[in-house]
Amino acid sequence: MRFTSQLFLLPLAAFTAAQSNTTYSVKTPPLTTNWTYEVGTNPWPEYPRPQLQRSQWQNLNGIWRYENAASLNATEDPPFGQTLENEVLVPSCLESALSGIMETDRLYSWFSTNFTVPSSWSSNQVLLNFGAVDYEATVYINGQQAGFNRGGYYKFTVDVTNYTKFDEDNELLVFVHDPTDSGDYVIPMGKQTLRPSHIFYTPCSGIWQSVWVESAPADFITQLDVDANMDGQVNITVHSSSGTPTPVSVTIYESGCEEAIATHNGTSDSPFQFSVSSPSLWSPDSPTLYNMSITFGSDVVRSYTGFRTISKGTVNGVVRPLLNGQPLFMFGTLDQGFWPDGIYTPPNREAMVYDLEVLKSLGFNMLRKHIKVENDLFYQACDQMGLLLIQDMPALRPLQSYTLANCTSITYLPDPDQQAEFTRQLELLVNQHKSHPSIAVWIIYNEGWGQIIQGYPEFGLTALVKSLDPTRLVDSTTGWYDHGAGDFSDNHHYANPQCGSPFYSTASSPYDPTRIGFQGEFGGIGNNVSIEHLWNVQEAINTINQTYEIDQTLDAWSYRAHKLLTELLEQTEMYACSGGVWTQTTDVEGEVNGLLTYDRRVLRPNVTQWRDDIEALYAALKSRASNETSGMML
């Protein structure tokens, strides 16, 4: 593990004050990582969309121009042909040190850059792609509005063919509106807040995932839906820009080489199936992937898949999750995906994968991506490494309220239009990521955040997710409020687990034996560290004692961790526990309950102890299931 001597004590005033600079440089964050000063000015050079990859493309990441705007009315007079005030790194969060801006309250922003496309593309479409922009993006090319997108976690494409000049400079201007939790906005925003405090963190505004431009034919592939199951059946839908049924050819290659093992001809814009004989199955122990090529007219793209089946079944009278027909104890961490130097944007792929490698080395077979959506390379890394994913829907404005004139406190909840937007973005989440073999479970609501209690909308949303993706399980309400929807009976309890057991806390719900018993969150034990490993913002430091439990020494932390994992083991041996989520992968701002510190420089666990404790959980479930010859699929 690398260490650096670049450690900083930064007062809050220096972090929150507006900073203006015409030339890009990394700002000094409240805490660095080993990658902070390695990012450079050409970040994230990898092709950003590995499951739909074209050969003719250009990466637009790098130094752009940025300027704060006053309001939504700024779009009435866009700054065409003007040099915006500051240089900014794209992708990054404006609030982050890596952006070169590191300012707060960036509700309205302008971004600009120039790009050139070759004349060899002139007979094709020019597609401008954004990995994610938080929250609303209005896109202009050469003085004309070319597109608009709403939703801070989702990739989108703008066909800019009619606005593009070939072999010449093209001006790209983007207006971003990111309200976060200002005013009465109720939008999917996860743990972002304009007022960070303990479990809610610094927000991310702007273009925070990769931007690239590519060439495609007039009728092109817009989305691939691929599910390859344990029986070798490949279910695929090739969506096209025209929606016109067109011949499609799909070839699957032997894992690790370019030897074709199956080719099938189908038709676009409707599902079709074919089989591969005796494929090697994907699992955490053997994450075998197969490359694919898809030909649709003159559009040829590359992709990949893994053969596996996620289901549930009754094993010895207990409802269990099944992977490839076998019961599986799913154990992972609550993974927030925050970085002290990049906020939502990891410094680079190496840094992002480092977290996953640590989890894998400790023996975890899963992680819960907590109310955040990552870039596609993150999901590819989980596919490649064999880490199952429980993917949360980003929560609507959580745990905030407003006060009426009569002093009545009202919790912020979505109105019908805001609920409809939440539903639309939930569909985007599922449709954009359902081809990744690592994703095993979708979560709709976390601890009631943004969840309307009257009418129980989680039942309809669960049915919607199941219709969009019948190949995975759905955890409708992790923690609370649980009215019986979905595949999981999911308890949250700190620090001790209460998993599939005949005891529970009043904040959660009793175990429902008709569903999978699961510990959606537990642990959360903290161990404070010296200032060089802390998010050096006094307001955050002041909240450290709000941690669920503080252990004064690392030996005490290890002792408590072992005791809690032993309790989970006993609940697996005695009762109906089928998995759990430990809080959490890393410290975040005012929280010190990570396996890693926020700077990723200190690993708290005793590696041998944790590996043994985790392996015991897997063995316990296997032992309980060993007398059952086959699970009844549900």
Tab-separated table of N, CA and C in Angstrom, residues 477-584:
chain	number	residue	atom	x	y	z
A	477	THR	N	-37.978	-2.747	-0.093
A	477	THR	CA	-37.790	-1.784	0.992
A	477	THR	C	-36.728	-2.326	1.934
A	478	THR	N	-35.513	-1.862	1.770
A	478	THR	CA	-34.455	-2.308	2.663
A	478	THR	C	-34.501	-1.469	3.937
A	479	GLY	N	-34.654	-2.137	5.077
A	479	GLY	CA	-34.778	-1.441	6.356
A	479	GLY	C	-36.226	-1.279	6.761
A	480	TRP	N	-36.889	-0.294	6.217
A	480	TRP	CA	-38.288	-0.023	6.511
A	480	TRP	C	-38.785	0.948	5.466
A	481	TYR	N	-40.021	1.166	5.210
A	481	TYR	CA	-41.210	0.521	5.785
A	481	TYR	C	-41.596	-0.658	4.910
A	482	ASP	N	-41.677	-1.836	5.526
A	482	ASP	CA	-41.890	-3.072	4.792
A	482	ASP	C	-43.345	-3.504	4.941
A	483	HIS	N	-44.059	-3.548	3.810
A	483	HIS	CA	-45.458	-3.980	3.824
A	483	HIS	C	-45.634	-5.315	3.113
A	484	GLY	N	-44.520	-5.980	2.779
A	484	GLY	CA	-44.614	-7.314	2.198
A	484	GLY	C	-44.258	-7.407	0.738
A	485	ALA	N	-43.805	-6.321	0.119
A	485	ALA	CA	-43.460	-6.353	-1.305
A	485	ALA	C	-42.067	-6.947	-1.502
A	486	GLY	N	-41.856	-7.534	-2.659
A	486	GLY	CA	-40.524	-7.951	-3.059
A	486	GLY	C	-40.093	-9.295	-2.512
A	487	ASP	N	-38.824	-9.620	-2.763
A	487	ASP	CA	-38.282	-10.947	-2.482
A	487	ASP	C	-37.583	-11.045	-1.137
A	488	PHE	N	-37.401	-9.935	-0.430
A	488	PHE	CA	-36.586	-9.932	0.781
A	488	PHE	C	-37.359	-9.431	1.990
A	489	SER	N	-37.120	-10.072	3.117
A	489	SER	CA	-37.515	-9.573	4.429
A	489	SER	C	-36.234	-9.015	5.047
A	490	ASP	N	-36.058	-7.706	4.918
A	490	ASP	CA	-34.759	-7.055	5.074
A	490	ASP	C	-34.746	-6.180	6.323
A	491	ASN	N	-33.857	-6.507	7.253
A	491	ASN	CA	-33.747	-5.813	8.526
A	491	ASN	C	-32.486	-4.953	8.554
A	492	HIS	N	-32.581	-3.743	9.108
A	492	HIS	CA	-31.414	-2.922	9.428
A	492	HIS	C	-31.314	-2.811	10.945
A	493	HIS	N	-30.121	-3.059	11.477
A	493	HIS	CA	-29.956	-2.906	12.923
A	493	HIS	C	-28.477	-2.715	13.232
A	494	TYR	N	-28.195	-1.656	13.990
A	494	TYR	CA	-26.809	-1.358	14.393
A	494	TYR	C	-26.664	-1.502	15.895
A	495	ALA	N	-25.561	-2.046	16.366
A	495	ALA	CA	-24.514	-2.622	15.561
A	495	ALA	C	-24.795	-4.105	15.300
A	496	ASN	N	-25.576	-4.737	16.195
A	496	ASN	CA	-25.801	-6.177	16.129
A	496	ASN	C	-26.771	-6.544	15.010
A	497	PRO	N	-26.574	-7.710	14.383
A	497	PRO	CA	-27.510	-8.166	13.365
A	497	PRO	C	-28.779	-8.755	13.965
A	498	GLN	N	-29.861	-8.723	13.181
A	498	GLN	CA	-31.128	-9.388	13.520
A	498	GLN	C	-31.668	-9.970	12.216
A	499	CYS	N	-31.058	-11.031	11.779
A	499	CYS	CA	-31.230	-11.511	10.400
A	499	CYS	C	-32.026	-12.810	10.349
A	500	GLY	N	-33.220	-12.755	9.761
A	500	GLY	CA	-34.037	-13.955	9.634
A	500	GLY	C	-34.332	-14.592	10.970
A	501	SER	N	-34.426	-13.766	12.013
A	501	SER	CA	-34.471	-14.265	13.384
A	501	SER	C	-35.824	-13.986	14.032
A	502	PRO	N	-36.123	-14.658	15.146
A	502	PRO	CA	-37.387	-14.406	15.857
A	502	PRO	C	-37.293	-13.226	16.821
A	503	PHE	N	-36.389	-12.302	16.571
A	503	PHE	CA	-36.314	-11.054	17.347
A	503	PHE	C	-35.971	-9.932	16.377
A	504	TYR	N	-36.457	-8.737	16.676
A	504	TYR	CA	-36.263	-7.618	15.768
A	504	TYR	C	-36.453	-6.317	16.541
A	505	SER	N	-35.943	-5.220	15.973
A	505	SER	CA	-36.137	-3.911	16.585
A	505	SER	C	-37.420	-3.298	16.053
A	506	THR	N	-38.016	-2.417	16.832
A	506	THR	CA	-39.288	-1.816	16.417
A	506	THR	C	-39.118	-0.905	15.207
A	507	ALA	N	-37.901	-0.440	14.952
A	507	ALA	CA	-37.680	0.416	13.779
A	507	ALA	C	-37.771	-0.379	12.490
A	508	SER	N	-37.490	-1.676	12.548
A	508	SER	CA	-37.534	-2.504	11.358
A	508	SER	C	-38.792	-3.358	11.389
A	509	SER	N	-38.759	-4.527	10.799
A	509	SER	CA	-39.947	-5.380	10.711
A	509	SER	C	-39.598	-6.796	11.116
A	510	PRO	N	-40.559	-7.569	11.614
A	510	PRO	CA	-40.276	-8.968	11.945
A	510	PRO	C	-39.980	-9.768	10.686
A	511	TYR	N	-39.217	-10.821	10.847
A	511	TYR	CA	-38.870	-11.687	9.728
A	511	TYR	C	-40.121	-12.323	9.142
A	512	ASP	N	-40.218	-12.270	7.813
A	512	ASP	CA	-41.323	-12.863	7.059
A	512	ASP	C	-40.797	-14.127	6.387
A	513	PRO	N	-41.181	-15.313	6.843
A	513	PRO	CA	-40.600	-16.554	6.313
A	513	PRO	C	-40.981	-16.861	4.873
A	514	THR	N	-41.895	-16.099	4.287
A	514	THR	CA	-42.224	-16.333	2.876
A	514	THR	C	-41.221	-15.646	1.948
A	515	ARG	N	-40.293	-14.870	2.539
A	515	ARG	CA	-39.288	-14.164	1.745
A	515	ARG	C	-37.890	-14.436	2.304
A	516	ILE	N	-36.885	-13.959	1.614
A	516	ILE	CA	-35.490	-14.191	1.992
A	516	ILE	C	-35.140	-13.355	3.220
A	517	GLY	N	-34.645	-13.991	4.272
A	517	GLY	CA	-34.185	-13.268	5.446
A	517	GLY	C	-32.829	-12.643	5.185
A	518	PHE	N	-32.757	-11.320	5.356
A	518	PHE	CA	-31.542	-10.609	4.945
A	518	PHE	C	-31.244	-9.474	5.904
A	519	GLN	N	-29.945	-9.282	6.193
A	519	GLN	CA	-29.493	-8.183	7.049
A	519	GLN	C	-28.984	-7.062	6.149
A	520	GLY	N	-29.885	-6.144	5.793
A	520	GLY	CA	-29.548	-5.128	4.799
A	520	GLY	C	-28.498	-4.142	5.235
A	521	GLU	N	-28.355	-3.925	6.553
A	521	GLU	CA	-27.272	-3.122	7.120
A	521	GLU	C	-27.059	-3.559	8.565
A	522	PHE	N	-25.795	-3.607	8.957
A	522	PHE	CA	-25.430	-3.801	10.361
A	522	PHE	C	-23.956	-3.447	10.497
A	523	GLY	N	-23.426	-3.591	11.704
A	523	GLY	CA	-22.031	-3.223	11.924
A	523	GLY	C	-21.934	-1.744	12.241
A	524	GLY	N	-21.276	-1.002	11.369
A	524	GLY	CA	-21.170	0.440	11.553
A	524	GLY	C	-20.296	0.850	12.719
A	525	ILE	N	-19.510	-0.077	13.239
A	525	ILE	CA	-18.660	0.266	14.376
A	525	ILE	C	-17.502	1.147	13.907
A	526	GLY	N	-17.159	2.128	14.718
A	526	GLY	CA	-16.174	3.113	14.321
A	526	GLY	C	-14.909	3.060	15.143
A	527	ASN	N	-13.849	3.516	14.516
A	527	ASN	CA	-12.568	3.660	15.192
A	527	ASN	C	-11.930	4.945	14.684
A	528	ASN	N	-11.793	5.913	15.574
A	528	ASN	CA	-11.264	7.211	15.156
A	528	ASN	C	-9.786	7.099	14.793
A	529	VAL	N	-9.340	8.017	13.942
A	529	VAL	CA	-7.960	8.006	13.456
A	529	VAL	C	-7.369	9.403	13.601
A	530	SER	N	-6.100	9.503	13.356
A	530	SER	CA	-5.425	10.791	13.470
A	530	SER	C	-5.849	11.710	12.334
A	531	ILE	N	-5.610	12.998	12.522
A	531	ILE	CA	-6.147	14.021	11.638
A	531	ILE	C	-5.708	13.839	10.191
A	532	GLU	N	-4.524	13.243	9.966
A	532	GLU	CA	-4.055	13.125	8.575
A	532	GLU	C	-4.877	12.140	7.763
A	533	HIS	N	-5.747	11.358	8.430
A	533	HIS	CA	-6.616	10.426	7.705
A	533	HIS	C	-8.089	10.831	7.777
A	534	LEU	N	-8.371	12.022	8.298
A	534	LEU	CA	-9.747	12.486	8.443
A	534	LEU	C	-10.076	13.567	7.429
A	535	TRP	N	-11.340	13.644	7.064
A	535	TRP	CA	-11.890	14.746	6.265
A	535	TRP	C	-11.806	15.988	7.148
A	536	ASN	N	-10.828	16.846	6.858
A	536	ASN	CA	-10.482	17.921	7.785
A	536	ASN	C	-11.398	19.126	7.611
A	537	VAL	N	-12.659	18.913	7.926
A	537	VAL	CA	-13.673	19.963	7.983
A	537	VAL	C	-14.290	19.870	9.379
A	538	GLN	N	-14.246	20.946	10.124
A	538	GLN	CA	-14.584	20.870	11.544
A	538	GLN	C	-16.000	20.381	11.772
A	539	GLU	N	-16.944	20.822	10.928
A	539	GLU	CA	-18.330	20.372	11.099
A	539	GLU	C	-18.445	18.858	10.972
A	540	ALA	N	-17.643	18.271	10.087
A	540	ALA	CA	-17.653	16.817	9.946
A	540	ALA	C	-17.010	16.156	11.156
A	541	ILE	N	-15.889	16.669	11.602
A	541	ILE	CA	-15.207	16.109	12.767
A	541	ILE	C	-16.114	16.144	13.998
A	542	ASN	N	-16.931	17.181	14.084
A	542	ASN	CA	-17.835	17.312	15.238
A	542	ASN	C	-18.888	16.211	15.291
A	543	THR	N	-19.141	15.534	14.164
A	543	THR	CA	-20.192	14.506	14.126
A	543	THR	C	-19.650	13.096	14.303
A	544	ILE	N	-18.350	12.950	14.484
A	544	ILE	CA	-17.777	11.606	14.588
A	544	ILE	C	-18.431	10.802	15.709
A	545	ASN	N	-18.751	11.449	16.824
A	545	ASN	CA	-19.355	10.718	17.946
A	545	ASN	C	-20.811	10.334	17.704
A	546	GLN	N	-21.346	10.695	16.532
A	546	GLN	CA	-22.671	10.195	16.166
A	546	GLN	C	-22.594	8.798	15.550
A	547	THR	N	-21.389	8.296	15.337
A	547	THR	CA	-21.205	6.945	14.833
A	547	THR	C	-21.900	5.952	15.760
A	548	TYR	N	-22.456	4.875	15.175
A	548	TYR	CA	-23.285	3.937	15.945
A	548	TYR	C	-22.561	3.392	17.176
A	549	GLU	N	-21.266	3.145	17.012
A	549	GLU	CA	-20.453	2.695	18.138
A	549	GLU	C	-19.027	3.131	17.849
A	550	ILE	N	-18.336	3.649	18.860
A	550	ILE	CA	-16.935	4.019	18.720
A	550	ILE	C	-16.091	3.076	19.577
A	551	ASP	N	-15.125	2.430	18.954
A	551	ASP	CA	-14.187	1.563	19.656
A	551	ASP	C	-12.865	2.309	19.774
A	552	GLN	N	-12.368	2.445	20.980
A	552	GLN	CA	-11.264	3.369	21.239
A	552	GLN	C	-9.917	2.871	20.737
A	553	THR	N	-9.792	1.567	20.526
A	553	THR	CA	-8.551	1.031	19.969
A	553	THR	C	-8.886	0.114	18.797
A	554	LEU	N	-7.899	-0.127	17.971
A	554	LEU	CA	-8.104	-1.021	16.840
A	554	LEU	C	-8.297	-2.454	17.314
A	555	ASP	N	-7.641	-2.824	18.428
A	555	ASP	CA	-7.865	-4.156	18.997
A	555	ASP	C	-9.319	-4.316	19.433
A	556	ALA	N	-9.879	-3.268	20.043
A	556	ALA	CA	-11.283	-3.325	20.462
A	556	ALA	C	-12.194	-3.391	19.243
A	557	TRP	N	-11.847	-2.649	18.200
A	557	TRP	CA	-12.632	-2.681	16.958
A	557	TRP	C	-12.639	-4.085	16.371
A	558	SER	N	-11.471	-4.721	16.341
A	558	SER	CA	-11.381	-6.078	15.802
A	558	SER	C	-12.184	-7.069	16.651
A	559	TYR	N	-12.106	-6.899	17.965
A	559	TYR	CA	-12.877	-7.753	18.876
A	559	TYR	C	-14.370	-7.618	18.614
A	560	ARG	N	-14.845	-6.378	18.492
A	560	ARG	CA	-16.268	-6.144	18.281
A	560	ARG	C	-16.712	-6.656	16.901
A	561	ALA	N	-15.876	-6.457	15.914
A	561	ALA	CA	-16.223	-6.947	14.571
A	561	ALA	C	-16.383	-8.466	14.590
A	562	HIS	N	-15.460	-9.132	15.241
A	562	HIS	CA	-15.536	-10.600	15.324
A	562	HIS	C	-16.809	-11.037	16.050
A	563	LYS	N	-17.159	-10.339	17.139
A	563	LYS	CA	-18.364	-10.687	17.871
A	563	LYS	C	-19.613	-10.509	17.009
A	564	LEU	N	-19.672	-9.417	16.253
A	564	LEU	CA	-20.849	-9.155	15.419
A	564	LEU	C	-20.944	-10.157	14.276
A	565	LEU	N	-19.814	-10.505	13.680
A	565	LEU	CA	-19.834	-11.500	12.615
A	565	LEU	C	-20.183	-12.877	13.169
A	566	THR	N	-19.788	-13.138	14.393
A	566	THR	CA	-20.166	-14.401	15.034
A	566	THR	C	-21.669	-14.453	15.285
A	567	GLU	N	-22.251	-13.331	15.691
A	567	GLU	CA	-23.709	-13.284	15.856
A	567	GLU	C	-24.411	-13.572	14.531
A	568	LEU	N	-23.911	-12.986	13.442
A	568	LEU	CA	-24.507	-13.242	12.132
A	568	LEU	C	-24.360	-14.718	11.768
A	569	LEU	N	-23.223	-15.288	12.086
A	569	LEU	CA	-22.997	-16.716	11.847
A	569	LEU	C	-24.014	-17.555	12.608
A	570	GLU	N	-24.229	-17.243	13.875
A	570	GLU	CA	-25.180	-18.017	14.683
A	570	GLU	C	-26.596	-17.892	14.142
A	571	GLN	N	-26.950	-16.715	13.646
A	571	GLN	CA	-28.291	-16.529	13.085
A	571	GLN	C	-28.435	-17.261	11.753
A	572	THR	N	-27.321	-17.510	11.085
A	572	THR	CA	-27.340	-18.331	9.872
A	572	THR	C	-27.478	-19.805	10.242
A	573	GLU	N	-26.781	-20.209	11.278
A	573	GLU	CA	-26.828	-21.615	11.712
A	573	GLU	C	-28.168	-21.971	12.350
A	574	MET	N	-28.745	-21.053	13.122
A	574	MET	CA	-29.945	-21.351	13.914
A	574	MET	C	-31.244	-20.957	13.229
A	575	TYR	N	-31.195	-19.883	12.458
A	575	TYR	CA	-32.428	-19.306	11.945
A	575	TYR	C	-32.427	-19.270	10.411
A	576	ALA	N	-32.774	-18.152	9.832
A	576	ALA	CA	-33.005	-18.131	8.383
A	576	ALA	C	-32.238	-17.006	7.685
A	577	CYS	N	-31.078	-16.669	8.208
A	577	CYS	CA	-30.291	-15.595	7.609
A	577	CYS	C	-29.630	-16.080	6.324
A	578	SER	N	-29.757	-15.275	5.252
A	578	SER	CA	-29.189	-15.649	3.952
A	578	SER	C	-28.191	-14.631	3.415
A	579	GLY	N	-27.836	-13.631	4.220
A	579	GLY	CA	-26.853	-12.669	3.741
A	579	GLY	C	-26.875	-11.409	4.568
A	580	GLY	N	-25.856	-10.591	4.372
A	580	GLY	CA	-25.787	-9.359	5.135
A	580	GLY	C	-24.907	-8.322	4.483
A	581	VAL	N	-25.090	-7.083	4.922
A	581	VAL	CA	-24.345	-5.935	4.397
A	581	VAL	C	-23.689	-5.218	5.575
A	582	TRP	N	-22.361	-5.226	5.589
A	582	TRP	CA	-21.598	-4.580	6.649
A	582	TRP	C	-21.386	-3.110	6.303
A	583	THR	N	-21.625	-2.236	7.250
A	583	THR	CA	-21.399	-0.804	7.073
A	583	THR	C	-20.021	-0.448	7.615
A	584	GLN	N	-19.045	-0.138	6.711
A	584	GLN	CA	-19.143	0.123	5.297
A	584	GLN	C	-17.760	-0.043	4.668
